[in-house]
mmCIF file of N, CA and C in Angstrom:
data_model
loop_
_atom_site.group_PDB
_atom_site.id
_atom_site.type_symbol
_atom_site.label_atom_id
_atom_site.label_comp_id
_atom_site.label_asym_id
_atom_site.label_seq_id
_atom_site.Cartn_x
_atom_site.Cartn_y
_atom_site.Cartn_z
ATOM 1 N N UNK A 12 1.262 0.599 -1.971
ATOM 2 C CA UNK A 12 2.006 -0.568 -2.393
ATOM 3 C C UNK A 12 1.677 -1.693 -1.419
ATOM 4 N N UNK A 13 1.195 -2.809 -1.932
ATOM 5 C CA UNK A 13 0.640 -3.846 -1.075
ATOM 6 C C UNK A 13 1.569 -5.045 -0.904
ATOM 7 N N UNK A 14 2.285 -5.433 -1.932
ATOM 8 C CA UNK A 14 3.243 -6.542 -1.865
ATOM 9 C C UNK A 14 2.658 -7.857 -1.367
ATOM 10 N N UNK A 15 1.705 -8.378 -2.073
ATOM 11 C CA UNK A 15 1.178 -9.700 -1.730
ATOM 12 C C UNK A 15 -0.307 -9.862 -1.947
ATOM 13 N N UNK A 16 -1.125 -9.277 -1.097
ATOM 14 C CA UNK A 16 -2.575 -9.523 -1.213
ATOM 15 C C UNK A 16 -3.295 -8.542 -2.157
ATOM 16 N N UNK A 17 -2.688 -8.265 -3.323
ATOM 17 C CA UNK A 17 -3.305 -7.320 -4.258
ATOM 18 C C UNK A 17 -4.736 -7.713 -4.616
ATOM 19 N N UNK A 18 -4.952 -8.985 -4.887
ATOM 20 C CA UNK A 18 -6.289 -9.443 -5.286
ATOM 21 C C UNK A 18 -7.299 -9.274 -4.153
ATOM 22 N N UNK A 19 -6.888 -9.532 -2.931
ATOM 23 C CA UNK A 19 -7.798 -9.394 -1.798
ATOM 24 C C UNK A 19 -8.208 -7.934 -1.595
ATOM 25 N N UNK A 20 -7.311 -7.013 -1.867
ATOM 26 C CA UNK A 20 -7.644 -5.598 -1.739
ATOM 27 C C UNK A 20 -8.736 -5.232 -2.748
ATOM 28 N N UNK A 21 -8.731 -5.875 -3.913
ATOM 29 C CA UNK A 21 -9.770 -5.606 -4.908
ATOM 30 C C UNK A 21 -11.148 -6.054 -4.431
ATOM 31 N N UNK A 22 -11.197 -6.924 -3.427
ATOM 32 C CA UNK A 22 -12.494 -7.330 -2.871
ATOM 33 C C UNK A 22 -13.147 -6.183 -2.109
ATOM 34 N N UNK A 23 -12.364 -5.203 -1.708
ATOM 35 C CA UNK A 23 -12.922 -4.027 -1.028
ATOM 36 C C UNK A 23 -13.208 -2.956 -2.082
ATOM 37 N N UNK A 24 -14.115 -2.081 -1.807
ATOM 38 C CA UNK A 24 -14.419 -0.995 -2.729
ATOM 39 C C UNK A 24 -15.106 -1.420 -4.007
ATOM 40 N N UNK A 25 -15.702 -2.599 -4.005
ATOM 41 C CA UNK A 25 -16.346 -3.130 -5.212
ATOM 42 C C UNK A 25 -17.430 -2.183 -5.734
ATOM 43 N N UNK A 26 -18.197 -1.599 -4.840
ATOM 44 C CA UNK A 26 -19.279 -0.701 -5.250
ATOM 45 C C UNK A 26 -18.719 0.516 -5.997
ATOM 46 N N UNK A 27 -17.629 1.043 -5.524
ATOM 47 C CA UNK A 27 -17.003 2.189 -6.190
ATOM 48 C C UNK A 27 -16.590 1.820 -7.608
ATOM 49 N N UNK A 28 -15.969 0.652 -7.777
ATOM 50 C CA UNK A 28 -15.498 0.240 -9.102
ATOM 51 C C UNK A 28 -16.632 -0.104 -10.052
ATOM 52 N N UNK A 29 -17.825 -0.416 -9.545
ATOM 53 C CA UNK A 29 -18.936 -0.725 -10.439
ATOM 54 C C UNK A 29 -19.771 0.503 -10.759
ATOM 55 N N UNK A 30 -19.753 1.511 -9.907
ATOM 56 C CA UNK A 30 -20.589 2.691 -10.125
ATOM 57 C C UNK A 30 -19.854 3.848 -10.786
ATOM 58 N N UNK A 31 -18.556 3.871 -10.729
ATOM 59 C CA UNK A 31 -17.783 4.986 -11.256
ATOM 60 C C UNK A 31 -16.848 4.521 -12.354
ATOM 61 N N UNK A 32 -16.367 5.463 -13.126
ATOM 62 C CA UNK A 32 -15.407 5.173 -14.187
ATOM 63 C C UNK A 32 -14.011 5.129 -13.586
ATOM 64 N N UNK A 33 -13.647 3.990 -13.023
ATOM 65 C CA UNK A 33 -12.349 3.836 -12.363
ATOM 66 C C UNK A 33 -11.333 3.269 -13.351
ATOM 67 N N UNK A 34 -10.166 3.827 -13.321
ATOM 68 C CA UNK A 34 -9.021 3.309 -14.074
ATOM 69 C C UNK A 34 -8.006 2.866 -13.036
ATOM 70 N N UNK A 35 -7.471 1.684 -13.221
ATOM 71 C CA UNK A 35 -6.579 1.127 -12.200
ATOM 72 C C UNK A 35 -5.219 0.779 -12.785
ATOM 73 N N UNK A 36 -4.199 0.948 -11.978
ATOM 74 C CA UNK A 36 -2.857 0.494 -12.292
ATOM 75 C C UNK A 36 -2.383 -0.275 -11.063
ATOM 76 N N UNK A 37 -2.166 -1.569 -11.243
ATOM 77 C CA UNK A 37 -1.868 -2.453 -10.121
ATOM 78 C C UNK A 37 -0.528 -3.138 -10.366
ATOM 79 N N UNK A 38 0.369 -3.060 -9.402
ATOM 80 C CA UNK A 38 1.642 -3.772 -9.479
ATOM 81 C C UNK A 38 1.461 -5.122 -8.788
ATOM 82 N N UNK A 39 1.851 -6.189 -9.467
ATOM 83 C CA UNK A 39 1.734 -7.518 -8.861
ATOM 84 C C UNK A 39 3.125 -8.126 -8.670
ATOM 85 N N UNK A 40 3.235 -8.928 -7.593
ATOM 86 C CA UNK A 40 4.521 -9.522 -7.251
ATOM 87 C C UNK A 40 4.506 -11.046 -7.252
ATOM 88 N N UNK A 41 3.430 -11.637 -7.778
ATOM 89 C CA UNK A 41 3.398 -13.095 -7.913
ATOM 90 C C UNK A 41 2.393 -13.454 -8.998
ATOM 91 N N UNK A 42 2.591 -14.590 -9.655
ATOM 92 C CA UNK A 42 1.615 -15.031 -10.657
ATOM 93 C C UNK A 42 0.227 -15.254 -10.041
ATOM 94 N N UNK A 43 0.192 -15.712 -8.793
ATOM 95 C CA UNK A 43 -1.094 -15.964 -8.130
ATOM 96 C C UNK A 43 -1.844 -14.654 -7.881
ATOM 97 N N UNK A 44 -1.127 -13.630 -7.435
ATOM 98 C CA UNK A 44 -1.756 -12.321 -7.215
ATOM 99 C C UNK A 44 -2.259 -11.747 -8.532
ATOM 100 N N UNK A 45 -1.462 -11.890 -9.574
ATOM 101 C CA UNK A 45 -1.862 -11.385 -10.891
ATOM 102 C C UNK A 45 -3.120 -12.098 -11.386
ATOM 103 N N UNK A 46 -3.157 -13.412 -11.262
ATOM 104 C CA UNK A 46 -4.334 -14.179 -11.690
ATOM 105 C C UNK A 46 -5.570 -13.788 -10.884
ATOM 106 N N UNK A 47 -5.405 -13.596 -9.582
ATOM 107 C CA UNK A 47 -6.526 -13.187 -8.743
ATOM 108 C C UNK A 47 -7.062 -11.824 -9.138
ATOM 109 N N UNK A 48 -6.164 -10.897 -9.442
ATOM 110 C CA UNK A 48 -6.587 -9.563 -9.879
ATOM 111 C C UNK A 48 -7.328 -9.644 -11.208
ATOM 112 N N UNK A 49 -6.781 -10.402 -12.156
ATOM 113 C CA UNK A 49 -7.427 -10.537 -13.462
ATOM 114 C C UNK A 49 -8.821 -11.142 -13.331
ATOM 115 N N UNK A 50 -8.957 -12.132 -12.463
ATOM 116 C CA UNK A 50 -10.249 -12.783 -12.246
ATOM 117 C C UNK A 50 -11.268 -11.795 -11.668
ATOM 118 N N UNK A 51 -10.887 -11.086 -10.652
ATOM 119 C CA UNK A 51 -11.811 -10.148 -10.003
ATOM 120 C C UNK A 51 -12.187 -8.989 -10.924
ATOM 121 N N UNK A 52 -11.216 -8.458 -11.644
ATOM 122 C CA UNK A 52 -11.503 -7.352 -12.554
ATOM 123 C C UNK A 52 -12.376 -7.803 -13.724
ATOM 124 N N UNK A 53 -12.104 -8.980 -14.258
ATOM 125 C CA UNK A 53 -12.911 -9.514 -15.349
ATOM 126 C C UNK A 53 -14.358 -9.716 -14.934
ATOM 127 N N UNK A 54 -14.578 -10.157 -13.711
ATOM 128 C CA UNK A 54 -15.938 -10.375 -13.206
ATOM 129 C C UNK A 54 -16.715 -9.060 -13.114
ATOM 130 N N UNK A 55 -16.020 -7.955 -13.002
ATOM 131 C CA UNK A 55 -16.677 -6.644 -12.935
ATOM 132 C C UNK A 55 -16.744 -5.955 -14.296
ATOM 133 N N UNK A 56 -16.337 -6.646 -15.342
ATOM 134 C CA UNK A 56 -16.417 -6.088 -16.690
ATOM 135 C C UNK A 56 -15.238 -5.224 -17.102
ATOM 136 N N UNK A 57 -14.132 -5.341 -16.373
ATOM 137 C CA UNK A 57 -12.951 -4.555 -16.717
ATOM 138 C C UNK A 57 -12.152 -5.248 -17.811
ATOM 139 N N UNK A 58 -11.603 -4.450 -18.692
ATOM 140 C CA UNK A 58 -10.611 -4.936 -19.646
ATOM 141 C C UNK A 58 -9.258 -4.713 -18.988
ATOM 142 N N UNK A 59 -8.318 -5.589 -19.253
ATOM 143 C CA UNK A 59 -7.008 -5.466 -18.622
ATOM 144 C C UNK A 59 -5.903 -5.617 -19.646
ATOM 145 N N UNK A 60 -4.790 -5.068 -19.302
ATOM 146 C CA UNK A 60 -3.590 -5.216 -20.115
ATOM 147 C C UNK A 60 -2.431 -5.431 -19.153
ATOM 148 N N UNK A 61 -1.639 -6.441 -19.414
ATOM 149 C CA UNK A 61 -0.460 -6.701 -18.594
ATOM 150 C C UNK A 61 0.699 -5.876 -19.144
ATOM 151 N N UNK A 62 1.359 -5.172 -18.250
ATOM 152 C CA UNK A 62 2.499 -4.349 -18.623
ATOM 153 C C UNK A 62 3.738 -5.005 -18.019
ATOM 154 N N UNK A 63 4.574 -5.539 -18.866
ATOM 155 C CA UNK A 63 5.807 -6.176 -18.403
ATOM 156 C C UNK A 63 6.878 -5.121 -18.179
ATOM 157 N N UNK A 64 7.903 -5.447 -17.401
ATOM 158 C CA UNK A 64 8.991 -4.492 -17.217
ATOM 159 C C UNK A 64 9.620 -4.111 -18.561
ATOM 160 N N UNK A 65 10.226 -2.968 -18.601
ATOM 161 C CA UNK A 65 10.839 -2.446 -19.824
ATOM 162 C C UNK A 65 11.916 -3.394 -20.351
ATOM 163 N N UNK A 66 12.078 -3.423 -21.653
ATOM 164 C CA UNK A 66 13.064 -4.306 -22.284
ATOM 165 C C UNK A 66 14.469 -4.015 -21.775
ATOM 166 N N UNK A 67 14.719 -2.744 -21.448
ATOM 167 C CA UNK A 67 16.064 -2.378 -21.043
ATOM 168 C C UNK A 67 16.420 -2.870 -19.646
ATOM 169 N N UNK A 68 15.471 -3.483 -18.935
ATOM 170 C CA UNK A 68 15.792 -4.058 -17.620
ATOM 171 C C UNK A 68 16.753 -5.241 -17.762
ATOM 172 N N UNK A 69 16.899 -5.770 -18.961
ATOM 173 C CA UNK A 69 17.892 -6.819 -19.203
ATOM 174 C C UNK A 69 19.293 -6.236 -19.072
ATOM 175 N N UNK A 70 19.444 -4.988 -19.505
ATOM 176 C CA UNK A 70 20.737 -4.315 -19.455
ATOM 177 C C UNK A 70 20.950 -3.641 -18.098
ATOM 178 N N UNK A 71 19.918 -2.966 -17.619
ATOM 179 C CA UNK A 71 19.977 -2.273 -16.328
ATOM 180 C C UNK A 71 18.929 -2.915 -15.423
ATOM 181 N N UNK A 72 19.307 -3.955 -14.696
ATOM 182 C CA UNK A 72 18.323 -4.659 -13.881
ATOM 183 C C UNK A 72 17.822 -3.830 -12.701
ATOM 184 N N UNK A 73 16.615 -4.157 -12.302
ATOM 185 C CA UNK A 73 16.062 -3.541 -11.103
ATOM 186 C C UNK A 73 16.789 -4.147 -9.903
ATOM 187 N N UNK A 74 16.979 -3.365 -8.877
ATOM 188 C CA UNK A 74 17.773 -3.834 -7.742
ATOM 189 C C UNK A 74 16.929 -4.426 -6.617
ATOM 190 N N UNK A 75 15.705 -4.823 -6.939
ATOM 191 C CA UNK A 75 14.869 -5.507 -5.947
ATOM 192 C C UNK A 75 14.844 -6.987 -6.325
ATOM 193 N N UNK A 76 15.069 -7.867 -5.403
ATOM 194 C CA UNK A 76 15.082 -9.307 -5.720
ATOM 195 C C UNK A 76 13.657 -9.883 -5.782
ATOM 196 N N UNK A 77 12.905 -9.473 -6.781
ATOM 197 C CA UNK A 77 11.527 -9.942 -6.933
ATOM 198 C C UNK A 77 11.451 -10.760 -8.218
ATOM 199 N N UNK A 78 11.099 -12.037 -8.132
ATOM 200 C CA UNK A 78 11.051 -12.862 -9.342
ATOM 201 C C UNK A 78 9.909 -12.482 -10.293
ATOM 202 N N UNK A 79 8.823 -11.951 -9.764
ATOM 203 C CA UNK A 79 7.670 -11.573 -10.596
ATOM 204 C C UNK A 79 7.313 -10.130 -10.262
ATOM 205 N N UNK A 80 7.429 -9.265 -11.246
ATOM 206 C CA UNK A 80 7.099 -7.858 -11.019
ATOM 207 C C UNK A 80 6.518 -7.308 -12.324
ATOM 208 N N UNK A 81 5.177 -7.254 -12.368
ATOM 209 C CA UNK A 81 4.500 -6.716 -13.545
ATOM 210 C C UNK A 81 3.369 -5.814 -13.080
ATOM 211 N N UNK A 82 2.755 -5.146 -14.036
ATOM 212 C CA UNK A 82 1.667 -4.232 -13.725
ATOM 213 C C UNK A 82 0.457 -4.607 -14.557
ATOM 214 N N UNK A 83 -0.706 -4.297 -14.035
ATOM 215 C CA UNK A 83 -1.960 -4.460 -14.769
ATOM 216 C C UNK A 83 -2.580 -3.085 -14.939
ATOM 217 N N UNK A 84 -2.985 -2.795 -16.137
ATOM 218 C CA UNK A 84 -3.774 -1.603 -16.405
ATOM 219 C C UNK A 84 -5.206 -2.111 -16.589
ATOM 220 N N UNK A 85 -6.170 -1.464 -15.949
ATOM 221 C CA UNK A 85 -7.557 -1.935 -16.024
ATOM 222 C C UNK A 85 -8.511 -0.764 -16.219
ATOM 223 N N UNK A 86 -9.510 -0.984 -17.072
ATOM 224 C CA UNK A 86 -10.521 0.023 -17.359
ATOM 225 C C UNK A 86 -11.790 -0.681 -17.816
ATOM 226 N N UNK A 87 -12.880 0.031 -17.753
ATOM 227 C CA UNK A 87 -14.140 -0.517 -18.241
ATOM 228 C C UNK A 87 -14.514 0.217 -19.522
ATOM 229 N N UNK A 88 -15.083 -0.511 -20.464
ATOM 230 C CA UNK A 88 -15.512 0.094 -21.712
ATOM 231 C C UNK A 88 -16.608 1.099 -21.458
ATOM 232 N N UNK A 89 -16.675 2.110 -22.291
ATOM 233 C CA UNK A 89 -17.715 3.137 -22.148
ATOM 234 C C UNK A 89 -19.091 2.496 -22.174
ATOM 235 N N UNK A 90 -19.948 2.974 -21.288
ATOM 236 C CA UNK A 90 -21.314 2.483 -21.260
ATOM 237 C C UNK A 90 -21.541 1.243 -20.430
ATOM 238 N N UNK A 91 -20.503 0.597 -19.951
ATOM 239 C CA UNK A 91 -20.679 -0.601 -19.125
ATOM 240 C C UNK A 91 -20.759 -0.211 -17.661
ATOM 241 N N UNK A 92 -21.808 -0.620 -17.027
ATOM 242 C CA UNK A 92 -21.968 -0.386 -15.592
ATOM 243 C C UNK A 92 -22.531 -1.603 -14.944
#
């Protein structure tokens, strides 16, 4: 759990993500971190999907005071290297 520099962490291990079939699940805590992750993953040919918090969080809120808390699922299409 990184809490801030998620996109910068993606700058490391680039060779692993381009040579292997990596599937990623990344929690982001700011719109800027999310945009940085999407940019870096897109440049490597990853498809992404944003996963928002569950609908029921309106009824049962999370007890962490984080204004932005979403996840990115990322994968590369078969045959892309």
